[in-house]
Amino acid sequence: KAVVSTQSTGKQLRIKGGVVKRLNKELQMYEKEVTDGESKVQAMKDDNKDPYDIKKMEEVVAESRAMVPDTRNSLRKAGEDLDILLEDNANEGLEEYKAAREIRDLVTV
């Protein structure tokens, strides 16, 4: 029974660690899209580009900006879920535990 439990815990650590890693990457991407998009909108305004094109670009930036809080909340929840698994020090010997601990140490929200 302990072997099954250890395998299950290892799998959960791998899954939850992957979720945290993916959401962190998504959050960084959305934040970069907002920054890059705002710069592009300003450049378009400075170059007197078509107002329709500027408006469309502003909509794209707004969509990315709206995703930041949602993704941050998802990342926070996933981090909390991973923390619960990491609290069980009995799993410290597992490779998945070490990998999940590294991910969690790198990601702060």
PDB file of C-alpha atoms in Angstrom:
ATOM      1  CA  LYS A   1       0.000   0.000   0.000  1.00  0.00           C
ATOM      2  CA  ALA A   2       2.857   2.423   0.762  1.00  0.00           C
ATOM      3  CA  VAL A   3       4.266   1.941  -2.755  1.00  0.00           C
ATOM      4  CA  VAL A   4       0.938   2.887  -4.346  1.00  0.00           C
ATOM      5  CA  SER A   5       0.666   5.915  -2.061  1.00  0.00           C
ATOM      6  CA  THR A   6       4.205   7.024  -2.911  1.00  0.00           C
ATOM      7  CA  GLN A   7       3.590   6.632  -6.654  1.00  0.00           C
ATOM      8  CA  SER A   8       0.343   8.553  -6.353  1.00  0.00           C
ATOM      9  CA  THR A   9       2.021  11.333  -4.382  1.00  0.00           C
ATOM     10  CA  GLY A  10       4.874  11.485  -6.875  1.00  0.00           C
ATOM     11  CA  LYS A  11       2.389  11.801  -9.715  1.00  0.00           C
ATOM     12  CA  GLN A  12       0.475  14.533  -7.885  1.00  0.00           C
ATOM     13  CA  LEU A  13       3.699  16.438  -7.194  1.00  0.00           C
ATOM     14  CA  ARG A  14       4.674  16.199 -10.864  1.00  0.00           C
ATOM     15  CA  ILE A  15       1.239  17.355 -12.033  1.00  0.00           C
ATOM     16  CA  LYS A  16       0.899  20.224  -9.555  1.00  0.00           C
ATOM     17  CA  GLY A  17       4.490  21.322 -10.158  1.00  0.00           C
ATOM     18  CA  GLY A  18       3.814  21.364 -13.903  1.00  0.00           C
ATOM     19  CA  VAL A  19       0.676  23.433 -13.399  1.00  0.00           C
ATOM     20  CA  VAL A  20       2.558  26.021 -11.328  1.00  0.00           C
ATOM     21  CA  LYS A  21       5.351  26.172 -13.898  1.00  0.00           C
ATOM     22  CA  ARG A  22       2.897  26.584 -16.818  1.00  0.00           C
ATOM     23  CA  LEU A  23       0.806  29.245 -15.085  1.00  0.00           C
ATOM     24  CA  ASN A  24       3.921  31.181 -14.132  1.00  0.00           C
ATOM     25  CA  LYS A  25       5.020  31.147 -17.765  1.00  0.00           C
ATOM     26  CA  GLU A  26       1.540  32.274 -18.883  1.00  0.00           C
ATOM     27  CA  LEU A  27       1.535  35.129 -16.368  1.00  0.00           C
ATOM     28  CA  GLN A  28       4.922  36.342 -17.584  1.00  0.00           C
ATOM     29  CA  MET A  29       3.719  36.124 -21.190  1.00  0.00           C
ATOM     30  CA  TYR A  30       0.557  38.158 -20.514  1.00  0.00           C
ATOM     31  CA  GLU A  31       2.504  40.794 -18.591  1.00  0.00           C
ATOM     32  CA  LYS A  32       4.983  41.047 -21.473  1.00  0.00           C
ATOM     33  CA  GLU A  33       2.143  41.298 -24.014  1.00  0.00           C
ATOM     34  CA  VAL A  34       0.654  44.206 -22.042  1.00  0.00           C
ATOM     35  CA  THR A  35       3.987  46.038 -21.852  1.00  0.00           C
ATOM     36  CA  ASP A  36       4.852  45.413 -25.501  1.00  0.00           C
ATOM     37  CA  GLY A  37       1.329  46.259 -26.632  1.00  0.00           C
ATOM     38  CA  GLU A  38       1.279  49.539 -24.717  1.00  0.00           C
ATOM     39  CA  SER A  39       4.577  50.508 -26.339  1.00  0.00           C
ATOM     40  CA  LYS A  40       3.229  49.603 -29.755  1.00  0.00           C
ATOM     41  CA  VAL A  41       0.033  51.624 -29.195  1.00  0.00           C
ATOM     42  CA  GLN A  42       2.093  54.647 -28.171  1.00  0.00           C
ATOM     43  CA  ALA A  43       4.334  54.248 -31.225  1.00  0.00           C
ATOM     44  CA  MET A  44       1.242  54.009 -33.451  1.00  0.00           C
ATOM     45  CA  LYS A  45      -0.148  57.197 -31.904  1.00  0.00           C
ATOM     46  CA  ASP A  46       3.198  58.968 -32.326  1.00  0.00           C
ATOM     47  CA  ASP A  47       3.286  57.934 -35.993  1.00  0.00           C
ATOM     48  CA  ASN A  48      -0.313  59.103 -36.530  1.00  0.00           C
ATOM     49  CA  LYS A  49      -1.472  55.656 -37.645  1.00  0.00           C
ATOM     50  CA  ASP A  50      -5.074  54.945 -38.577  1.00  0.00           C
ATOM     51  CA  PRO A  51      -7.311  55.435 -35.494  1.00  0.00           C
ATOM     52  CA  TYR A  52      -9.078  52.141 -36.279  1.00  0.00           C
ATOM     53  CA  ASP A  53      -5.768  50.247 -36.137  1.00  0.00           C
ATOM     54  CA  ILE A  54      -4.872  51.973 -32.870  1.00  0.00           C
ATOM     55  CA  LYS A  55      -8.266  51.077 -31.395  1.00  0.00           C
ATOM     56  CA  LYS A  56      -7.867  47.430 -32.401  1.00  0.00           C
ATOM     57  CA  MET A  57      -4.398  47.277 -30.853  1.00  0.00           C
ATOM     58  CA  GLU A  58      -5.761  48.830 -27.653  1.00  0.00           C
ATOM     59  CA  GLU A  59      -8.410  46.084 -27.568  1.00  0.00           C
ATOM     60  CA  VAL A  60      -5.700  43.416 -27.869  1.00  0.00           C
ATOM     61  CA  VAL A  61      -3.797  45.036 -24.986  1.00  0.00           C
ATOM     62  CA  ALA A  62      -6.985  45.207 -22.912  1.00  0.00           C
ATOM     63  CA  GLU A  63      -7.608  41.483 -23.450  1.00  0.00           C
ATOM     64  CA  SER A  64      -4.095  40.642 -22.285  1.00  0.00           C
ATOM     65  CA  ARG A  65      -4.426  43.020 -19.327  1.00  0.00           C
ATOM     66  CA  ALA A  66      -7.689  41.289 -18.306  1.00  0.00           C
ATOM     67  CA  MET A  67      -5.926  37.921 -18.268  1.00  0.00           C
ATOM     68  CA  VAL A  68      -3.221  39.020 -15.804  1.00  0.00           C
ATOM     69  CA  PRO A  69      -5.348  38.980 -12.601  1.00  0.00           C
ATOM     70  CA  ASP A  70      -7.097  35.719 -13.588  1.00  0.00           C
ATOM     71  CA  THR A  71      -3.807  34.004 -14.302  1.00  0.00           C
ATOM     72  CA  ARG A  72      -2.239  35.409 -11.121  1.00  0.00           C
ATOM     73  CA  ASN A  73      -5.165  34.043  -9.065  1.00  0.00           C
ATOM     74  CA  SER A  74      -4.895  30.642 -10.747  1.00  0.00           C
ATOM     75  CA  LEU A  75      -1.164  30.612 -10.078  1.00  0.00           C
ATOM     76  CA  ARG A  76      -1.703  31.548  -6.426  1.00  0.00           C
ATOM     77  CA  LYS A  77      -4.233  28.703  -6.012  1.00  0.00           C
ATOM     78  CA  ALA A  78      -1.971  26.196  -7.781  1.00  0.00           C
ATOM     79  CA  GLY A  79       0.932  27.303  -5.576  1.00  0.00           C
ATOM     80  CA  GLU A  80      -1.173  26.753  -2.460  1.00  0.00           C
ATOM     81  CA  ASP A  81      -2.163  23.279  -3.693  1.00  0.00           C
ATOM     82  CA  LEU A  82       1.479  22.433  -4.318  1.00  0.00           C
ATOM     83  CA  ASP A  83       2.448  23.800  -0.893  1.00  0.00           C
ATOM     84  CA  ILE A  84      -0.016  21.391   0.746  1.00  0.00           C
ATOM     85  CA  LEU A  85       1.681  18.446  -0.972  1.00  0.00           C
ATOM     86  CA  LEU A  86       5.125  19.775  -0.096  1.00  0.00           C
ATOM     87  CA  GLU A  87       4.218  20.037   3.603  1.00  0.00           C
ATOM     88  CA  ASP A  88       4.453  16.242   3.860  1.00  0.00           C
ATOM     89  CA  ASN A  89       8.169  15.834   4.535  1.00  0.00           C
ATOM     90  CA  ALA A  90       7.838  12.049   4.235  1.00  0.00           C
ATOM     91  CA  ASN A  91       8.100  12.543   0.464  1.00  0.00           C
ATOM     92  CA  GLU A  92      11.405  14.444   0.549  1.00  0.00           C
ATOM     93  CA  GLY A  93      13.260  11.464  -0.908  1.00  0.00           C
ATOM     94  CA  LEU A  94      11.203  11.453  -4.105  1.00  0.00           C
ATOM     95  CA  GLU A  95      12.672  13.019  -7.241  1.00  0.00           C
ATOM     96  CA  GLU A  96       9.249  14.558  -7.899  1.00  0.00           C
ATOM     97  CA  TYR A  97       9.354  16.206  -4.465  1.00  0.00           C
ATOM     98  CA  LYS A  98      12.738  17.756  -5.208  1.00  0.00           C
ATOM     99  CA  ALA A  99      11.592  18.969  -8.640  1.00  0.00           C
ATOM    100  CA  ALA A 100       8.349  20.390  -7.211  1.00  0.00           C
ATOM    101  CA  ARG A 101      10.277  22.112  -4.395  1.00  0.00           C
ATOM    102  CA  GLU A 102      12.598  23.749  -6.957  1.00  0.00           C
ATOM    103  CA  ILE A 103       9.639  24.984  -8.995  1.00  0.00           C
ATOM    104  CA  ARG A 104       7.895  26.309  -5.898  1.00  0.00           C
ATOM    105  CA  ASP A 105      11.042  28.072  -4.701  1.00  0.00           C
ATOM    106  CA  LEU A 106      11.386  29.831  -8.069  1.00  0.00           C
ATOM    107  CA  VAL A 107       7.752  30.913  -8.362  1.00  0.00           C
ATOM    108  CA  THR A 108       6.435  33.571  -6.005  1.00  0.00           C
ATOM    109  CA  VAL A 109       3.005  35.105  -6.165  1.00  0.00           C
TER     110      VAL A 109
END
